[in-house]
mmCIF file of the N, C-alpha and C atoms, coordinates in Angstrom:
data_MODEL
# 
_entry.id   MODEL 
# 
loop_
_atom_site.group_PDB 
_atom_site.id 
_atom_site.type_symbol 
_atom_site.label_atom_id 
_atom_site.label_alt_id 
_atom_site.label_comp_id 
_atom_site.label_asym_id 
_atom_site.label_entity_id 
_atom_site.label_seq_id 
_atom_site.pdbx_PDB_ins_code 
_atom_site.Cartn_x 
_atom_site.Cartn_y 
_atom_site.Cartn_z 
_atom_site.occupancy 
_atom_site.B_iso_or_equiv 
_atom_site.pdbx_formal_charge 
_atom_site.auth_seq_id 
_atom_site.auth_comp_id 
_atom_site.auth_asym_id 
_atom_site.auth_atom_id 
_atom_site.pdbx_PDB_model_num 
ATOM 1   N N  . MET A 1 1  ? 77.958  -111.827 -28.129 1.00 0.00 ? 1  MET A N  1 
ATOM 2   C CA . MET A 1 1  ? 78.186  -110.504 -27.556 1.00 0.00 ? 1  MET A CA 1 
ATOM 3   C C  . MET A 1 1  ? 78.476  -109.457 -28.654 1.00 0.00 ? 1  MET A C  1 
ATOM 4   N N  . LYS A 1 2  ? 79.158  -109.893 -29.687 1.00 0.00 ? 2  LYS A N  1 
ATOM 5   C CA . LYS A 1 2  ? 79.268  -109.017 -30.898 1.00 0.00 ? 2  LYS A CA 1 
ATOM 6   C C  . LYS A 1 2  ? 78.131  -108.444 -31.387 1.00 0.00 ? 2  LYS A C  1 
ATOM 7   N N  . ARG A 1 3  ? 77.050  -109.408 -31.565 1.00 0.00 ? 3  ARG A N  1 
ATOM 8   C CA . ARG A 1 3  ? 75.957  -108.940 -32.161 1.00 0.00 ? 3  ARG A CA 1 
ATOM 9   C C  . ARG A 1 3  ? 75.091  -108.046 -31.282 1.00 0.00 ? 3  ARG A C  1 
ATOM 10  N N  . PHE A 1 4  ? 75.126  -108.276 -29.950 1.00 0.00 ? 4  PHE A N  1 
ATOM 11  C CA . PHE A 1 4  ? 74.617  -107.345 -29.014 1.00 0.00 ? 4  PHE A CA 1 
ATOM 12  C C  . PHE A 1 4  ? 75.090  -106.011 -29.061 1.00 0.00 ? 4  PHE A C  1 
ATOM 13  N N  . MET A 1 5  ? 76.461  -105.909 -29.076 1.00 0.00 ? 5  MET A N  1 
ATOM 14  C CA . MET A 1 5  ? 77.247  -104.589 -29.164 1.00 0.00 ? 5  MET A CA 1 
ATOM 15  C C  . MET A 1 5  ? 76.812  -103.754 -30.449 1.00 0.00 ? 5  MET A C  1 
ATOM 16  N N  . THR A 1 6  ? 76.701  -104.609 -31.568 1.00 0.00 ? 6  THR A N  1 
ATOM 17  C CA . THR A 1 6  ? 76.400  -104.074 -32.879 1.00 0.00 ? 6  THR A CA 1 
ATOM 18  C C  . THR A 1 6  ? 75.028  -103.352 -32.807 1.00 0.00 ? 6  THR A C  1 
ATOM 19  N N  . THR A 1 7  ? 74.081  -104.170 -32.117 1.00 0.00 ? 7  THR A N  1 
ATOM 20  C CA . THR A 1 7  ? 72.762  -103.705 -32.101 1.00 0.00 ? 7  THR A CA 1 
ATOM 21  C C  . THR A 1 7  ? 72.635  -102.428 -31.150 1.00 0.00 ? 7  THR A C  1 
ATOM 22  N N  . VAL A 1 8  ? 73.367  -102.367 -30.087 1.00 0.00 ? 8  VAL A N  1 
ATOM 23  C CA . VAL A 1 8  ? 73.360  -101.138 -29.157 1.00 0.00 ? 8  VAL A CA 1 
ATOM 24  C C  . VAL A 1 8  ? 73.936  -100.085 -29.865 1.00 0.00 ? 8  VAL A C  1 
ATOM 25  N N  . ALA A 1 9  ? 75.144  -100.298 -30.687 1.00 0.00 ? 9  ALA A N  1 
ATOM 26  C CA . ALA A 1 9  ? 75.616  -99.144  -31.353 1.00 0.00 ? 9  ALA A CA 1 
ATOM 27  C C  . ALA A 1 9  ? 74.780  -98.587  -32.389 1.00 0.00 ? 9  ALA A C  1 
ATOM 28  N N  . GLY A 1 10 ? 73.984  -99.510  -33.128 1.00 0.00 ? 10 GLY A N  1 
ATOM 29  C CA . GLY A 1 10 ? 73.120  -98.977  -34.192 1.00 0.00 ? 10 GLY A CA 1 
ATOM 30  C C  . GLY A 1 10 ? 72.030  -98.270  -33.609 1.00 0.00 ? 10 GLY A C  1 
ATOM 31  N N  . LEU A 1 11 ? 71.450  -98.808  -32.389 1.00 0.00 ? 11 LEU A N  1 
ATOM 32  C CA . LEU A 1 11 ? 70.365  -97.958  -31.857 1.00 0.00 ? 11 LEU A CA 1 
ATOM 33  C C  . LEU A 1 11 ? 70.767  -96.552  -31.357 1.00 0.00 ? 11 LEU A C  1 
ATOM 34  N N  . THR A 1 12 ? 72.064  -96.511  -30.761 1.00 0.00 ? 12 THR A N  1 
ATOM 35  C CA . THR A 1 12 ? 72.564  -95.243  -30.292 1.00 0.00 ? 12 THR A CA 1 
ATOM 36  C C  . THR A 1 12 ? 72.772  -94.252  -31.338 1.00 0.00 ? 12 THR A C  1 
ATOM 37  N N  . VAL A 1 13 ? 73.349  -94.842  -32.547 1.00 0.00 ? 13 VAL A N  1 
ATOM 38  C CA . VAL A 1 13 ? 73.458  -93.896  -33.704 1.00 0.00 ? 13 VAL A CA 1 
ATOM 39  C C  . VAL A 1 13 ? 72.143  -93.373  -34.214 1.00 0.00 ? 13 VAL A C  1 
ATOM 40  N N  . ALA A 1 14 ? 71.113  -94.388  -34.161 1.00 0.00 ? 14 ALA A N  1 
ATOM 41  C CA . ALA A 1 14 ? 69.829  -93.975  -34.664 1.00 0.00 ? 14 ALA A CA 1 
ATOM 42  C C  . ALA A 1 14 ? 69.125  -92.927  -33.684 1.00 0.00 ? 14 ALA A C  1 
ATOM 43  N N  . LEU A 1 15 ? 69.186  -93.171  -32.517 1.00 0.00 ? 15 LEU A N  1 
ATOM 44  C CA . LEU A 1 15 ? 68.694  -92.172  -31.559 1.00 0.00 ? 15 LEU A CA 1 
ATOM 45  C C  . LEU A 1 15 ? 69.179  -90.703  -31.658 1.00 0.00 ? 15 LEU A C  1 
ATOM 46  N N  . LEU A 1 16 ? 70.639  -90.792  -32.032 1.00 0.00 ? 16 LEU A N  1 
ATOM 47  C CA . LEU A 1 16 ? 71.424  -89.410  -32.206 1.00 0.00 ? 16 LEU A CA 1 
ATOM 48  C C  . LEU A 1 16 ? 71.031  -88.835  -33.567 1.00 0.00 ? 16 LEU A C  1 
ATOM 49  N N  . ALA A 1 17 ? 70.854  -89.613  -34.628 1.00 0.00 ? 17 ALA A N  1 
ATOM 50  C CA . ALA A 1 17 ? 70.882  -89.019  -35.826 1.00 0.00 ? 17 ALA A CA 1 
ATOM 51  C C  . ALA A 1 17 ? 69.572  -88.732  -36.381 1.00 0.00 ? 17 ALA A C  1 
ATOM 52  N N  . LEU A 1 18 ? 68.547  -89.617  -36.035 1.00 0.00 ? 18 LEU A N  1 
ATOM 53  C CA . LEU A 1 18 ? 67.114  -89.451  -36.612 1.00 0.00 ? 18 LEU A CA 1 
ATOM 54  C C  . LEU A 1 18 ? 66.579  -88.060  -36.154 1.00 0.00 ? 18 LEU A C  1 
ATOM 55  N N  . PRO A 1 19 ? 66.710  -87.502  -34.812 1.00 0.00 ? 19 PRO A N  1 
ATOM 56  C CA . PRO A 1 19 ? 66.130  -86.331  -34.784 1.00 0.00 ? 19 PRO A CA 1 
ATOM 57  C C  . PRO A 1 19 ? 66.859  -85.161  -35.433 1.00 0.00 ? 19 PRO A C  1 
ATOM 58  N N  . LEU A 1 20 ? 68.166  -85.276  -35.516 1.00 0.00 ? 20 LEU A N  1 
ATOM 59  C CA . LEU A 1 20 ? 68.861  -84.237  -36.417 1.00 0.00 ? 20 LEU A CA 1 
ATOM 60  C C  . LEU A 1 20 ? 68.466  -84.195  -37.818 1.00 0.00 ? 20 LEU A C  1 
ATOM 61  N N  . LEU A 1 21 ? 68.251  -85.436  -38.413 1.00 0.00 ? 21 LEU A N  1 
ATOM 62  C CA . LEU A 1 21 ? 67.792  -85.622  -39.812 1.00 0.00 ? 21 LEU A CA 1 
ATOM 63  C C  . LEU A 1 21 ? 66.282  -84.970  -39.908 1.00 0.00 ? 21 LEU A C  1 
ATOM 64  N N  . GLY A 1 22 ? 65.579  -85.253  -38.886 1.00 0.00 ? 22 GLY A N  1 
ATOM 65  C CA . GLY A 1 22 ? 64.090  -84.661  -38.965 1.00 0.00 ? 22 GLY A CA 1 
ATOM 66  C C  . GLY A 1 22 ? 64.005  -83.148  -38.879 1.00 0.00 ? 22 GLY A C  1 
ATOM 67  N N  . LEU A 1 23 ? 64.965  -82.605  -38.161 1.00 0.00 ? 23 LEU A N  1 
ATOM 68  C CA . LEU A 1 23 ? 65.077  -81.191  -38.055 1.00 0.00 ? 23 LEU A CA 1 
ATOM 69  C C  . LEU A 1 23 ? 65.594  -80.503  -39.397 1.00 0.00 ? 23 LEU A C  1 
ATOM 70  N N  . LEU A 1 24 ? 66.623  -81.181  -39.884 1.00 0.00 ? 24 LEU A N  1 
ATOM 71  C CA . LEU A 1 24 ? 67.133  -80.768  -41.347 1.00 0.00 ? 24 LEU A CA 1 
ATOM 72  C C  . LEU A 1 24 ? 66.042  -80.870  -42.284 1.00 0.00 ? 24 LEU A C  1 
ATOM 73  N N  . GLN A 1 25 ? 65.250  -81.922  -42.225 1.00 0.00 ? 25 GLN A N  1 
ATOM 74  C CA . GLN A 1 25 ? 64.365  -82.071  -43.357 1.00 0.00 ? 25 GLN A CA 1 
ATOM 75  C C  . GLN A 1 25 ? 63.230  -80.999  -43.277 1.00 0.00 ? 25 GLN A C  1 
ATOM 76  N N  . ARG A 1 26 ? 62.832  -80.543  -42.051 1.00 0.00 ? 26 ARG A N  1 
ATOM 77  C CA . ARG A 1 26 ? 61.774  -79.491  -41.896 1.00 0.00 ? 26 ARG A CA 1 
ATOM 78  C C  . ARG A 1 26 ? 62.323  -78.092  -41.920 1.00 0.00 ? 26 ARG A C  1 
ATOM 79  N N  . MET A 1 27 ? 63.593  -77.807  -42.000 1.00 0.00 ? 27 MET A N  1 
ATOM 80  C CA . MET A 1 27 ? 64.128  -76.532  -41.813 1.00 0.00 ? 27 MET A CA 1 
ATOM 81  C C  . MET A 1 27 ? 64.039  -75.873  -43.290 1.00 0.00 ? 27 MET A C  1 
ATOM 82  N N  . PRO A 1 28 ? 63.511  -74.634  -43.241 1.00 0.00 ? 28 PRO A N  1 
ATOM 83  C CA . PRO A 1 28 ? 63.503  -73.938  -44.542 1.00 0.00 ? 28 PRO A CA 1 
ATOM 84  C C  . PRO A 1 28 ? 64.964  -73.372  -44.872 1.00 0.00 ? 28 PRO A C  1 
ATOM 85  N N  . TRP A 1 29 ? 65.415  -73.917  -45.843 1.00 0.00 ? 29 TRP A N  1 
ATOM 86  C CA . TRP A 1 29 ? 66.857  -73.705  -46.277 1.00 0.00 ? 29 TRP A CA 1 
ATOM 87  C C  . TRP A 1 29 ? 66.919  -72.236  -46.776 1.00 0.00 ? 29 TRP A C  1 
ATOM 88  N N  . SER A 1 30 ? 65.857  -71.537  -47.150 1.00 0.00 ? 30 SER A N  1 
ATOM 89  C CA . SER A 1 30 ? 66.036  -70.102  -47.584 1.00 0.00 ? 30 SER A CA 1 
ATOM 90  C C  . SER A 1 30 ? 66.512  -69.173  -46.407 1.00 0.00 ? 30 SER A C  1 
ATOM 91  N N  . SER A 1 31 ? 65.992  -69.517  -45.254 1.00 0.00 ? 31 SER A N  1 
ATOM 92  C CA . SER A 1 31 ? 66.188  -68.571  -43.953 1.00 0.00 ? 31 SER A CA 1 
ATOM 93  C C  . SER A 1 31 ? 67.300  -69.184  -43.149 1.00 0.00 ? 31 SER A C  1 
ATOM 94  N N  . LEU A 1 32 ? 68.350  -69.934  -43.625 1.00 0.00 ? 32 LEU A N  1 
ATOM 95  C CA . LEU A 1 32 ? 69.413  -70.543  -43.025 1.00 0.00 ? 32 LEU A CA 1 
ATOM 96  C C  . LEU A 1 32 ? 70.467  -69.394  -42.584 1.00 0.00 ? 32 LEU A C  1 
ATOM 97  N N  . GLY A 1 33 ? 70.700  -68.598  -43.417 1.00 0.00 ? 33 GLY A N  1 
ATOM 98  C CA . GLY A 1 33 ? 71.531  -67.500  -43.179 1.00 0.00 ? 33 GLY A CA 1 
ATOM 99  C C  . GLY A 1 33 ? 71.305  -66.509  -42.155 1.00 0.00 ? 33 GLY A C  1 
ATOM 100 N N  . ASN A 1 34 ? 69.886  -66.261  -41.858 1.00 0.00 ? 34 ASN A N  1 
ATOM 101 C CA . ASN A 1 34 ? 69.451  -65.188  -40.970 1.00 0.00 ? 34 ASN A CA 1 
ATOM 102 C C  . ASN A 1 34 ? 69.821  -65.530  -39.498 1.00 0.00 ? 34 ASN A C  1 
ATOM 103 N N  . PRO A 1 35 ? 69.684  -66.719  -39.022 1.00 0.00 ? 35 PRO A N  1 
ATOM 104 C CA . PRO A 1 35 ? 70.114  -66.886  -37.636 1.00 0.00 ? 35 PRO A CA 1 
ATOM 105 C C  . PRO A 1 35 ? 71.495  -66.967  -37.377 1.00 0.00 ? 35 PRO A C  1 
ATOM 106 N N  . LEU A 1 36 ? 72.234  -67.389  -38.505 1.00 0.00 ? 36 LEU A N  1 
ATOM 107 C CA . LEU A 1 36 ? 73.799  -67.358  -38.265 1.00 0.00 ? 36 LEU A CA 1 
ATOM 108 C C  . LEU A 1 36 ? 74.445  -66.040  -38.396 1.00 0.00 ? 36 LEU A C  1 
ATOM 109 N N  . THR A 1 37 ? 73.756  -64.987  -38.708 1.00 0.00 ? 37 THR A N  1 
ATOM 110 C CA . THR A 1 37 ? 74.320  -63.671  -38.722 1.00 0.00 ? 37 THR A CA 1 
ATOM 111 C C  . THR A 1 37 ? 73.786  -62.936  -37.547 1.00 0.00 ? 37 THR A C  1 
ATOM 112 N N  . ASN A 1 38 ? 73.016  -63.470  -36.787 1.00 0.00 ? 38 ASN A N  1 
ATOM 113 C CA . ASN A 1 38 ? 72.344  -62.838  -35.531 1.00 0.00 ? 38 ASN A CA 1 
ATOM 114 C C  . ASN A 1 38 ? 73.478  -62.658  -34.453 1.00 0.00 ? 38 ASN A C  1 
ATOM 115 N N  . PRO A 1 39 ? 73.662  -61.453  -33.903 1.00 0.00 ? 39 PRO A N  1 
ATOM 116 C CA . PRO A 1 39 ? 74.820  -61.201  -32.991 1.00 0.00 ? 39 PRO A CA 1 
ATOM 117 C C  . PRO A 1 39 ? 74.595  -62.189  -31.715 1.00 0.00 ? 39 PRO A C  1 
ATOM 118 N N  . ALA A 1 40 ? 73.299  -62.332  -31.205 1.00 0.00 ? 40 ALA A N  1 
ATOM 119 C CA . ALA A 1 40 ? 73.044  -63.199  -30.167 1.00 0.00 ? 40 ALA A CA 1 
ATOM 120 C C  . ALA A 1 40 ? 73.426  -64.639  -30.323 1.00 0.00 ? 40 ALA A C  1 
ATOM 121 N N  . THR A 1 41 ? 73.201  -65.017  -31.606 1.00 0.00 ? 41 THR A N  1 
ATOM 122 C CA . THR A 1 41 ? 73.749  -66.520  -31.895 1.00 0.00 ? 41 THR A CA 1 
ATOM 123 C C  . THR A 1 41 ? 75.201  -66.674  -32.064 1.00 0.00 ? 41 THR A C  1 
ATOM 124 N N  . LEU A 1 42 ? 75.915  -65.648  -32.611 1.00 0.00 ? 42 LEU A N  1 
ATOM 125 C CA . LEU A 1 42 ? 77.278  -65.674  -32.717 1.00 0.00 ? 42 LEU A CA 1 
ATOM 126 C C  . LEU A 1 42 ? 77.890  -65.609  -31.237 1.00 0.00 ? 42 LEU A C  1 
ATOM 127 N N  . ASP A 1 43 ? 77.321  -64.729  -30.286 1.00 0.00 ? 43 ASP A N  1 
ATOM 128 C CA . ASP A 1 43 ? 77.838  -64.769  -28.985 1.00 0.00 ? 43 ASP A CA 1 
ATOM 129 C C  . ASP A 1 43 ? 77.574  -66.154  -28.384 1.00 0.00 ? 43 ASP A C  1 
ATOM 130 N N  . ALA A 1 44 ? 76.526  -66.946  -28.523 1.00 0.00 ? 44 ALA A N  1 
ATOM 131 C CA . ALA A 1 44 ? 76.233  -68.063  -27.931 1.00 0.00 ? 44 ALA A CA 1 
ATOM 132 C C  . ALA A 1 44 ? 77.149  -69.223  -28.427 1.00 0.00 ? 44 ALA A C  1 
ATOM 133 N N  . LEU A 1 45 ? 77.503  -69.062  -29.825 1.00 0.00 ? 45 LEU A N  1 
ATOM 134 C CA . LEU A 1 45 ? 78.551  -69.964  -30.341 1.00 0.00 ? 45 LEU A CA 1 
ATOM 135 C C  . LEU A 1 45 ? 79.796  -69.760  -29.792 1.00 0.00 ? 45 LEU A C  1 
ATOM 136 N N  . ARG A 1 46 ? 80.318  -68.535  -29.621 1.00 0.00 ? 46 ARG A N  1 
ATOM 137 C CA . ARG A 1 46 ? 81.603  -68.286  -29.167 1.00 0.00 ? 46 ARG A CA 1 
ATOM 138 C C  . ARG A 1 46 ? 81.714  -68.660  -27.605 1.00 0.00 ? 46 ARG A C  1 
ATOM 139 N N  . VAL A 1 47 ? 80.633  -68.469  -26.860 1.00 0.00 ? 47 VAL A N  1 
ATOM 140 C CA . VAL A 1 47 ? 80.584  -68.953  -25.311 1.00 0.00 ? 47 VAL A CA 1 
ATOM 141 C C  . VAL A 1 47 ? 80.793  -70.521  -25.363 1.00 0.00 ? 47 VAL A C  1 
ATOM 142 N N  . SER A 1 48 ? 79.944  -71.200  -26.210 1.00 0.00 ? 48 SER A N  1 
ATOM 143 C CA . SER A 1 48 ? 80.042  -72.623  -26.350 1.00 0.00 ? 48 SER A CA 1 
ATOM 144 C C  . SER A 1 48 ? 81.372  -73.161  -26.727 1.00 0.00 ? 48 SER A C  1 
ATOM 145 N N  . LEU A 1 49 ? 82.095  -72.506  -27.567 1.00 0.00 ? 49 LEU A N  1 
ATOM 146 C CA . LEU A 1 49 ? 83.302  -73.000  -27.937 1.00 0.00 ? 49 LEU A CA 1 
ATOM 147 C C  . LEU A 1 49 ? 84.311  -72.709  -26.938 1.00 0.00 ? 49 LEU A C  1 
ATOM 148 N N  . ILE A 1 50 ? 84.296  -71.513  -26.258 1.00 0.00 ? 50 ILE A N  1 
ATOM 149 C CA . ILE A 1 50 ? 85.197  -71.406  -25.175 1.00 0.00 ? 50 ILE A CA 1 
ATOM 150 C C  . ILE A 1 50 ? 85.069  -72.365  -24.035 1.00 0.00 ? 50 ILE A C  1 
ATOM 151 N N  . VAL A 1 51 ? 83.864  -72.537  -23.670 1.00 0.00 ? 51 VAL A N  1 
ATOM 152 C CA . VAL A 1 51 ? 83.616  -73.337  -22.535 1.00 0.00 ? 51 VAL A CA 1 
ATOM 153 C C  . VAL A 1 51 ? 84.014  -74.790  -22.925 1.00 0.00 ? 51 VAL A C  1 
ATOM 154 N N  . SER A 1 52 ? 83.648  -75.218  -24.032 1.00 0.00 ? 52 SER A N  1 
ATOM 155 C CA . SER A 1 52 ? 84.038  -76.794  -24.407 1.00 0.00 ? 52 SER A CA 1 
ATOM 156 C C  . SER A 1 52 ? 85.675  -76.758  -24.657 1.00 0.00 ? 52 SER A C  1 
ATOM 157 N N  . LEU A 1 53 ? 86.436  -75.837  -24.988 1.00 0.00 ? 53 LEU A N  1 
ATOM 158 C CA . LEU A 1 53 ? 87.799  -75.723  -25.144 1.00 0.00 ? 53 LEU A CA 1 
ATOM 159 C C  . LEU A 1 53 ? 88.357  -75.829  -23.605 1.00 0.00 ? 53 LEU A C  1 
ATOM 160 N N  . LEU A 1 54 ? 87.772  -75.046  -22.760 1.00 0.00 ? 54 LEU A N  1 
ATOM 161 C CA . LEU A 1 54 ? 88.325  -74.993  -21.283 1.00 0.00 ? 54 LEU A CA 1 
ATOM 162 C C  . LEU A 1 54 ? 88.119  -76.408  -20.726 1.00 0.00 ? 54 LEU A C  1 
ATOM 163 N N  . ALA A 1 55 ? 86.843  -76.849  -20.943 1.00 0.00 ? 55 ALA A N  1 
ATOM 164 C CA . ALA A 1 55 ? 86.582  -78.275  -20.335 1.00 0.00 ? 55 ALA A CA 1 
ATOM 165 C C  . ALA A 1 55 ? 87.633  -79.264  -20.921 1.00 0.00 ? 55 ALA A C  1 
ATOM 166 N N  . THR A 1 56 ? 87.767  -79.238  -22.055 1.00 0.00 ? 56 THR A N  1 
ATOM 167 C CA . THR A 1 56 ? 88.818  -80.257  -22.626 1.00 0.00 ? 56 THR A CA 1 
ATOM 168 C C  . THR A 1 56 ? 90.094  -80.158  -22.084 1.00 0.00 ? 56 THR A C  1 
ATOM 169 N N  . VAL A 1 57 ? 90.708  -79.011  -21.806 1.00 0.00 ? 57 VAL A N  1 
ATOM 170 C CA . VAL A 1 57 ? 91.866  -78.672  -21.342 1.00 0.00 ? 57 VAL A CA 1 
ATOM 171 C C  . VAL A 1 57 ? 91.879  -79.163  -19.797 1.00 0.00 ? 57 VAL A C  1 
ATOM 172 N N  . MET A 1 58 ? 90.799  -78.823  -19.079 1.00 0.00 ? 58 MET A N  1 
ATOM 173 C CA . MET A 1 58 ? 90.904  -79.191  -17.781 1.00 0.00 ? 58 MET A CA 1 
ATOM 174 C C  . MET A 1 58 ? 90.833  -80.793  -17.539 1.00 0.00 ? 58 MET A C  1 
ATOM 175 N N  . VAL A 1 59 ? 89.984  -81.519  -18.527 1.00 0.00 ? 59 VAL A N  1 
ATOM 176 C CA . VAL A 1 59 ? 89.787  -82.996  -18.353 1.00 0.00 ? 59 VAL A CA 1 
ATOM 177 C C  . VAL A 1 59 ? 91.259  -83.514  -18.716 1.00 0.00 ? 59 VAL A C  1 
ATOM 178 N N  . PHE A 1 60 ? 91.882  -82.940  -19.677 1.00 0.00 ? 60 PHE A N  1 
ATOM 179 C CA . PHE A 1 60 ? 93.167  -83.484  -19.992 1.00 0.00 ? 60 PHE A CA 1 
ATOM 180 C C  . PHE A 1 60 ? 94.239  -83.180  -18.936 1.00 0.00 ? 60 PHE A C  1 
ATOM 181 N N  . LEU A 1 61 ? 94.136  -82.040  -18.365 1.00 0.00 ? 61 LEU A N  1 
ATOM 182 C CA . LEU A 1 61 ? 95.275  -81.761  -17.372 1.00 0.00 ? 61 LEU A CA 1 
ATOM 183 C C  . LEU A 1 61 ? 94.976  -82.568  -15.988 1.00 0.00 ? 61 LEU A C  1 
ATOM 184 N N  . LEU A 1 62 ? 93.704  -82.847  -15.714 1.00 0.00 ? 62 LEU A N  1 
ATOM 185 C CA . LEU A 1 62 ? 93.412  -83.573  -14.475 1.00 0.00 ? 62 LEU A CA 1 
ATOM 186 C C  . LEU A 1 62 ? 93.339  -84.951  -14.830 1.00 0.00 ? 62 LEU A C  1 
ATOM 187 N N  . GLY A 1 63 ? 92.790  -85.398  -15.894 1.00 0.00 ? 63 GLY A N  1 
ATOM 188 C CA . GLY A 1 63 ? 92.486  -86.848  -16.188 1.00 0.00 ? 63 GLY A CA 1 
ATOM 189 C C  . GLY A 1 63 ? 93.783  -87.651  -16.544 1.00 0.00 ? 63 GLY A C  1 
ATOM 190 N N  . THR A 1 64 ? 94.828  -87.040  -17.160 1.00 0.00 ? 64 THR A N  1 
ATOM 191 C CA . THR A 1 64 ? 95.965  -87.760  -17.527 1.00 0.00 ? 64 THR A CA 1 
ATOM 192 C C  . THR A 1 64 ? 96.844  -88.020  -16.363 1.00 0.00 ? 64 THR A C  1 
ATOM 193 N N  . PRO A 1 65 ? 97.107  -87.236  -15.352 1.00 0.00 ? 65 PRO A N  1 
ATOM 194 C CA . PRO A 1 65 ? 97.760  -87.614  -14.152 1.00 0.00 ? 65 PRO A CA 1 
ATOM 195 C C  . PRO A 1 65 ? 96.973  -88.590  -13.290 1.00 0.00 ? 65 PRO A C  1 
ATOM 196 N N  . LEU A 1 66 ? 95.805  -88.404  -13.280 1.00 0.00 ? 66 LEU A N  1 
ATOM 197 C CA . LEU A 1 66 ? 94.855  -89.364  -12.474 1.00 0.00 ? 66 LEU A CA 1 
ATOM 198 C C  . LEU A 1 66 ? 94.895  -90.811  -13.036 1.00 0.00 ? 66 LEU A C  1 
ATOM 199 N N  . ALA A 1 67 ? 94.802  -90.913  -14.339 1.00 0.00 ? 67 ALA A N  1 
ATOM 200 C CA . ALA A 1 67 ? 94.821  -92.183  -14.992 1.00 0.00 ? 67 ALA A CA 1 
ATOM 201 C C  . ALA A 1 67 ? 96.229  -92.769  -14.881 1.00 0.00 ? 67 ALA A C  1 
ATOM 202 N N  . TRP A 1 68 ? 97.222  -92.090  -15.026 1.00 0.00 ? 68 TRP A N  1 
ATOM 203 C CA . TRP A 1 68 ? 98.652  -92.542  -14.667 1.00 0.00 ? 68 TRP A CA 1 
ATOM 204 C C  . TRP A 1 68 ? 98.723  -93.018  -13.188 1.00 0.00 ? 68 TRP A C  1 
ATOM 205 N N  . ALA A 1 69 ? 98.278  -92.342  -12.333 1.00 0.00 ? 69 ALA A N  1 
ATOM 206 C CA . ALA A 1 69 ? 98.324  -92.785  -10.968 1.00 0.00 ? 69 ALA A CA 1 
ATOM 207 C C  . ALA A 1 69 ? 97.567  -93.942  -10.581 1.00 0.00 ? 69 ALA A C  1 
ATOM 208 N N  . LEU A 1 70 ? 96.399  -93.999  -11.218 1.00 0.00 ? 70 LEU A N  1 
ATOM 209 C CA . LEU A 1 70 ? 95.604  -95.172  -10.935 1.00 0.00 ? 70 LEU A CA 1 
ATOM 210 C C  . LEU A 1 70 ? 96.247  -96.388  -11.666 1.00 0.00 ? 70 LEU A C  1 
ATOM 211 N N  . ALA A 1 71 ? 96.962  -96.321  -12.707 1.00 0.00 ? 71 ALA A N  1 
ATOM 212 C CA . ALA A 1 71 ? 97.445  -97.491  -13.411 1.00 0.00 ? 71 ALA A CA 1 
ATOM 213 C C  . ALA A 1 71 ? 98.777  -97.844  -12.656 1.00 0.00 ? 71 ALA A C  1 
ATOM 214 N N  . ARG A 1 72 ? 99.339  -96.942  -11.853 1.00 0.00 ? 72 ARG A N  1 
ATOM 215 C CA . ARG A 1 72 ? 100.621 -97.256  -11.269 1.00 0.00 ? 72 ARG A CA 1 
ATOM 216 C C  . ARG A 1 72 ? 100.383 -97.799  -9.786  1.00 0.00 ? 72 ARG A C  1 
ATOM 217 N N  . VAL A 1 73 ? 99.307  -97.336  -9.183  1.00 0.00 ? 73 VAL A N  1 
ATOM 218 C CA . VAL A 1 73 ? 99.203  -97.558  -7.647  1.00 0.00 ? 73 VAL A CA 1 
ATOM 219 C C  . VAL A 1 73 ? 98.264  -98.890  -7.563  1.00 0.00 ? 73 VAL A C  1 
ATOM 220 N N  . SER A 1 74 ? 98.626  -99.602  -6.552  1.00 0.00 ? 74 SER A N  1 
ATOM 221 C CA . SER A 1 74 ? 97.694  -100.764 -6.267  1.00 0.00 ? 74 SER A CA 1 
ATOM 222 C C  . SER A 1 74 ? 96.615  -100.216 -5.464  1.00 0.00 ? 74 SER A C  1 
ATOM 223 N N  . VAL A 1 75 ? 95.378  -100.493 -5.953  1.00 0.00 ? 75 VAL A N  1 
ATOM 224 C CA . VAL A 1 75 ? 94.237  -100.158 -5.319  1.00 0.00 ? 75 VAL A CA 1 
ATOM 225 C C  . VAL A 1 75 ? 93.434  -101.348 -4.812  1.00 0.00 ? 75 VAL A C  1 
ATOM 226 N N  . PRO A 1 76 ? 92.973  -101.381 -3.472  1.00 0.00 ? 76 PRO A N  1 
ATOM 227 C CA . PRO A 1 76 ? 92.324  -102.306 -2.920  1.00 0.00 ? 76 PRO A CA 1 
ATOM 228 C C  . PRO A 1 76 ? 91.008  -102.723 -3.748  1.00 0.00 ? 76 PRO A C  1 
ATOM 229 N N  . GLY A 1 77 ? 90.777  -103.983 -3.897  1.00 0.00 ? 77 GLY A N  1 
ATOM 230 C CA . GLY A 1 77 ? 89.534  -104.291 -4.590  1.00 0.00 ? 77 GLY A CA 1 
ATOM 231 C C  . GLY A 1 77 ? 89.703  -104.410 -6.140  1.00 0.00 ? 77 GLY A C  1 
ATOM 232 N N  . ARG A 1 78 ? 90.932  -104.250 -6.616  1.00 0.00 ? 78 ARG A N  1 
ATOM 233 C CA . ARG A 1 78 ? 91.096  -104.233 -7.999  1.00 0.00 ? 78 ARG A CA 1 
ATOM 234 C C  . ARG A 1 78 ? 91.553  -105.555 -8.528  1.00 0.00 ? 78 ARG A C  1 
# 
């Protein structure tokens, strides 16, 4: 079982990392600063950060009490 999980973890890392490495390899490094100073890009990054922070807070506020309740209450079929 340990070998299977190691293989699955390795494949998952490869599937996530290889496309990013391919993009970094083909990217022209001289023009890296141009998109990062674009106002539309900065707005998109700000919105992404705000949405991810709000989602994290909501999951924490809803998930923690629900996890506590599920751990304390006897659920049929468990």
